[in-house]
PDB file of C-alpha atoms in Angstrom:
ATOM      1  CA  ASN A  10      -2.584 -19.502  11.492  1.00 48.00           C
ATOM      2  CA  ARG A  11      -1.617 -15.613  10.657  1.00 56.00           C
ATOM      3  CA  ALA A  12      -3.844 -13.178   9.354  1.00 56.00           C
ATOM      4  CA  ALA A  13      -2.815 -11.590   5.789  1.00 67.00           C
ATOM      5  CA  MET A  14      -4.742  -9.129   3.813  1.00 75.00           C
ATOM      6  CA  ALA A  15      -3.638  -9.473  -0.227  1.00 81.00           C
ATOM      7  CA  LEU A  16      -3.455  -6.354  -1.662  1.00 86.00           C
ATOM      8  CA  ARG A  17      -2.584  -4.503  -5.361  1.00 87.00           C
ATOM      9  CA  LEU A  18      -1.032  -1.675  -5.927  1.00 89.00           C
ATOM     10  CA  THR A  19      -1.111   0.377  -9.113  1.00 90.00           C
ATOM     11  CA  LEU A  20       1.032   3.597  -9.908  1.00 90.00           C
ATOM     12  CA  THR A  21       1.233   5.562 -13.025  1.00 88.00           C
ATOM     13  CA  PRO A  22       4.044   7.383 -13.384  1.00 85.00           C
ATOM     14  CA  GLN A  23       3.945  10.540 -14.557  1.00 85.00           C
ATOM     15  CA  ASP A  24       6.727  10.427 -17.065  1.00 84.00           C
ATOM     16  CA  LYS A  25       8.248   8.238 -19.455  1.00 84.00           C
ATOM     17  CA  ARG A  26      10.356   5.991 -16.587  1.00 86.00           C
ATOM     18  CA  HIS A  27       9.442   3.094 -15.201  1.00 89.00           C
ATOM     19  CA  ILE A  28       8.818   1.828 -11.746  1.00 92.00           C
ATOM     20  CA  THR A  29      10.690  -0.745 -10.643  1.00 93.00           C
ATOM     21  CA  SER A  30      10.242  -0.836  -7.149  1.00 95.00           C
ATOM     22  CA  ALA A  31       8.748   1.845  -4.170  1.00 95.00           C
ATOM     23  CA  TRP A  32       8.997   1.969  -0.106  1.00 95.00           C
ATOM     24  CA  VAL A  33       5.157   2.168   0.837  1.00 94.00           C
ATOM     25  CA  THR A  34       4.000   2.244   4.940  1.00 93.00           C
ATOM     26  CA  ILE A  35       0.610  -0.077   5.356  1.00 92.00           C
ATOM     27  CA  THR A  36      -1.408   1.003   8.561  1.00 90.00           C
ATOM     28  CA  GLY A  37      -4.631  -0.730   9.801  1.00 86.00           C
ATOM     29  CA  LEU A  38      -5.556  -3.653  12.513  1.00 81.00           C
ATOM     30  CA  SER A  39      -4.199  -6.579  13.853  1.00 77.00           C
ATOM     31  CA  GLY A  40      -6.263  -9.946  12.297  1.00 68.00           C
ATOM     32  CA  LYS A  41      -6.311 -11.120  16.155  1.00 68.00           C
ATOM     33  CA  ASP A  42      -8.021  -8.783  17.356  1.00 57.00           C
ATOM     34  CA  VAL A  43     -12.004  -8.675  17.470  1.00 54.00           C
ATOM     35  CA  ARG A  44     -13.486  -5.620  17.140  1.00 58.00           C
ATOM     36  CA  LEU A  45     -16.691  -3.992  16.606  1.00 60.00           C
ATOM     37  CA  MET A  46     -16.811  -0.147  15.209  1.00 58.00           C
ATOM     38  CA  PRO A  47     -18.993   2.318  13.406  1.00 57.00           C
ATOM     39  CA  ALA A  48     -18.883   2.003  10.048  1.00 57.00           C
ATOM     40  CA  ARG A  49     -18.560   5.646  10.219  1.00 54.00           C
ATOM     41  CA  ASN A  50     -14.890   5.024  12.519  1.00 52.00           C
ATOM     42  CA  SER A  51     -12.237   7.004  10.502  1.00 51.00           C
ATOM     43  CA  TYR A  52      -9.314   3.945  11.535  1.00 49.00           C
ATOM     44  CA  ASN A  53      -7.923   6.271  14.267  1.00 51.00           C
ATOM     45  CA  ALA A  54      -7.664   3.325  16.059  1.00 52.00           C
ATOM     46  CA  GLU A  55      -4.936   1.395  13.822  1.00 53.00           C
ATOM     47  CA  THR A  56      -2.648  -0.909  15.742  1.00 76.00           C
ATOM     48  CA  LEU A  57      -0.685  -1.745  13.008  1.00 86.00           C
ATOM     49  CA  ARG A  58       2.415   0.180  10.947  1.00 91.00           C
ATOM     50  CA  LYS A  59       4.937  -1.729   8.376  1.00 92.00           C
ATOM     51  CA  SER A  60       7.013  -0.272   5.723  1.00 93.00           C
ATOM     52  CA  MET A  61       7.999  -2.364   3.102  1.00 93.00           C
ATOM     53  CA  GLN A  62       9.851  -2.519  -0.185  1.00 95.00           C
ATOM     54  CA  ILE A  63       7.685  -3.976  -3.446  1.00 94.00           C
ATOM     55  CA  ALA A  64       8.248  -4.263  -7.033  1.00 94.00           C
ATOM     56  CA  PHE A  65       5.996  -3.760  -9.730  1.00 92.00           C
ATOM     57  CA  VAL A  66       5.613  -5.525 -12.610  1.00 87.00           C
ATOM     58  CA  PRO A  67       4.130  -3.174 -15.820  1.00 81.00           C
ATOM     59  CA  GLY A  68       0.393  -3.310 -16.240  1.00 75.00           C
ATOM     60  CA  ASP A  69      -2.123  -1.562 -18.682  1.00 73.00           C
ATOM     61  CA  ASN A  70      -1.892   1.561 -19.708  1.00 78.00           C
ATOM     62  CA  GLY A  71       1.507   2.339 -18.859  1.00 79.00           C
ATOM     63  CA  ASN A  72       0.394   1.643 -15.369  1.00 88.00           C
ATOM     64  CA  VAL A  73       2.640  -0.749 -13.186  1.00 91.00           C
ATOM     65  CA  ASP A  74       0.592  -3.221 -10.785  1.00 91.00           C
ATOM     66  CA  ALA A  75       2.264  -4.931  -7.654  1.00 92.00           C
ATOM     67  CA  TYR A  76       0.797  -7.966  -5.472  1.00 89.00           C
ATOM     68  CA  PHE A  77       1.831  -8.743  -2.178  1.00 87.00           C
ATOM     69  CA  ASN A  78       0.489  -9.595   1.211  1.00 86.00           C
ATOM     70  CA  ALA A  79       0.568  -7.741   4.409  1.00 85.00           C
ATOM     71  CA  ALA A  80       0.991 -10.292   6.606  1.00 83.00           C
ATOM     72  CA  GLY A  81      -0.515 -10.193  10.296  1.00 82.00           C
ATOM     73  CA  PHE A  82      -2.756  -7.776   9.009  1.00 83.00           C
ATOM     74  CA  GLY A  83      -6.735  -8.215   9.911  1.00 79.00           C
ATOM     75  CA  SER A  84      -7.773  -4.327   7.776  1.00 80.00           C
ATOM     76  CA  ILE A  85      -6.189  -1.995   6.099  1.00 86.00           C
ATOM     77  CA  GLY A  86      -6.202   1.805   6.492  1.00 87.00           C
ATOM     78  CA  SER A  87      -4.288   3.585   4.881  1.00 90.00           C
ATOM     79  CA  VAL A  88      -0.718   2.894   2.340  1.00 92.00           C
ATOM     80  CA  GLN A  89       1.310   5.620   2.022  1.00 93.00           C
ATOM     81  CA  LEU A  90       3.772   6.314  -0.403  1.00 93.00           C
ATOM     82  CA  ASN A  91       7.017   6.894   0.746  1.00 94.00           C
ATOM     83  CA  SER A  92       9.307   6.598  -2.527  1.00 94.00           C
ATOM     84  CA  VAL A  93       9.193   4.927  -6.109  1.00 94.00           C
ATOM     85  CA  THR A  94      12.795   3.929  -7.622  1.00 94.00           C
ATOM     86  CA  TYR A  95      13.161   3.585 -11.733  1.00 93.00           C
ATOM     87  CA  THR A  96      14.863   1.377 -13.895  1.00 89.00           C
ATOM     88  CA  ASP A  97      17.438   3.824 -14.501  1.00 91.00           C
ATOM     89  CA  GLY A  98      18.286   3.931 -10.659  1.00 93.00           C
ATOM     90  CA  SER A  99      16.515   6.869 -10.604  1.00 94.00           C
ATOM     91  CA  THR A 100      14.999   8.077  -6.475  1.00 94.00           C
ATOM     92  CA  TRP A 101      11.442   9.806  -6.074  1.00 92.00           C
ATOM     93  CA  LYS A 102      10.864  10.812  -2.950  1.00 92.00           C
ATOM     94  CA  LEU A 103       7.904  12.820  -1.167  1.00 84.00           C
ATOM     95  CA  PRO A 104       9.449  15.355   0.600  1.00 86.00           C
ATOM     96  CA  ALA A 105       8.872  15.021   4.708  1.00 82.00           C
ATOM     97  CA  GLN A 106       6.558  17.259   5.453  1.00 86.00           C
ATOM     98  CA  ASP A 107       4.002  15.912   2.157  1.00 89.00           C
ATOM     99  CA  VAL A 108       1.686  12.812   2.347  1.00 88.00           C
ATOM    100  CA  CYS A 109       0.930  10.647  -0.284  1.00 89.00           C
ATOM    101  CA  ARG A 110      -1.728   8.034   0.982  1.00 90.00           C
ATOM    102  CA  VAL A 111      -4.964   5.870   0.251  1.00 89.00           C
ATOM    103  CA  ALA A 112      -7.401   3.837   1.679  1.00 86.00           C
ATOM    104  CA  PRO A 113      -7.620   0.854   0.133  1.00 82.00           C
ATOM    105  CA  ASP A 114     -11.281  -0.358  -1.948  1.00 77.00           C
ATOM    106  CA  GLY A 115     -13.757  -1.806   0.441  1.00 70.00           C
ATOM    107  CA  LEU A 116     -14.502  -4.676  -1.426  1.00 70.00           C
ATOM    108  CA  MET A 117     -13.028  -7.236  -0.403  1.00 65.00           C
ATOM    109  CA  LEU A 118     -12.558 -10.451  -2.000  1.00 64.00           C
ATOM    110  CA  VAL A 119     -12.618 -14.303  -0.160  1.00 66.00           C
ATOM    111  CA  ALA A 120     -10.850 -17.167  -1.013  1.00 63.00           C
ATOM    112  CA  SER A 121     -10.238 -20.200   0.566  1.00 61.00           C
ATOM    113  CA  ASN A 122      -6.795 -22.120   1.110  1.00 59.00           C
TER     114      ASN A 122
END
């Protein structure tokens, strides 16, 4: 039974083009490691890093949403946006010296399968 974090990523386009996919890099801790750390710890001990392409579907108010699983992760420290592809085939890529990163919402919904 492998751990997998289910994530939802929402992007808001900055112009009229529609986003179809994006490359992201996820960092976090594995689900197999048992750890105890203060709540104020800022995830300096991240052990997993995974890049993946995710596909988006239209959401509310012009946003796009992607639902995806981060297999092997027990917790997510951050999601970094690397590039975005639009329906017209054009791509936006973050300059190498810049970072677009977000920490996920701390609320975790739990479900049994």
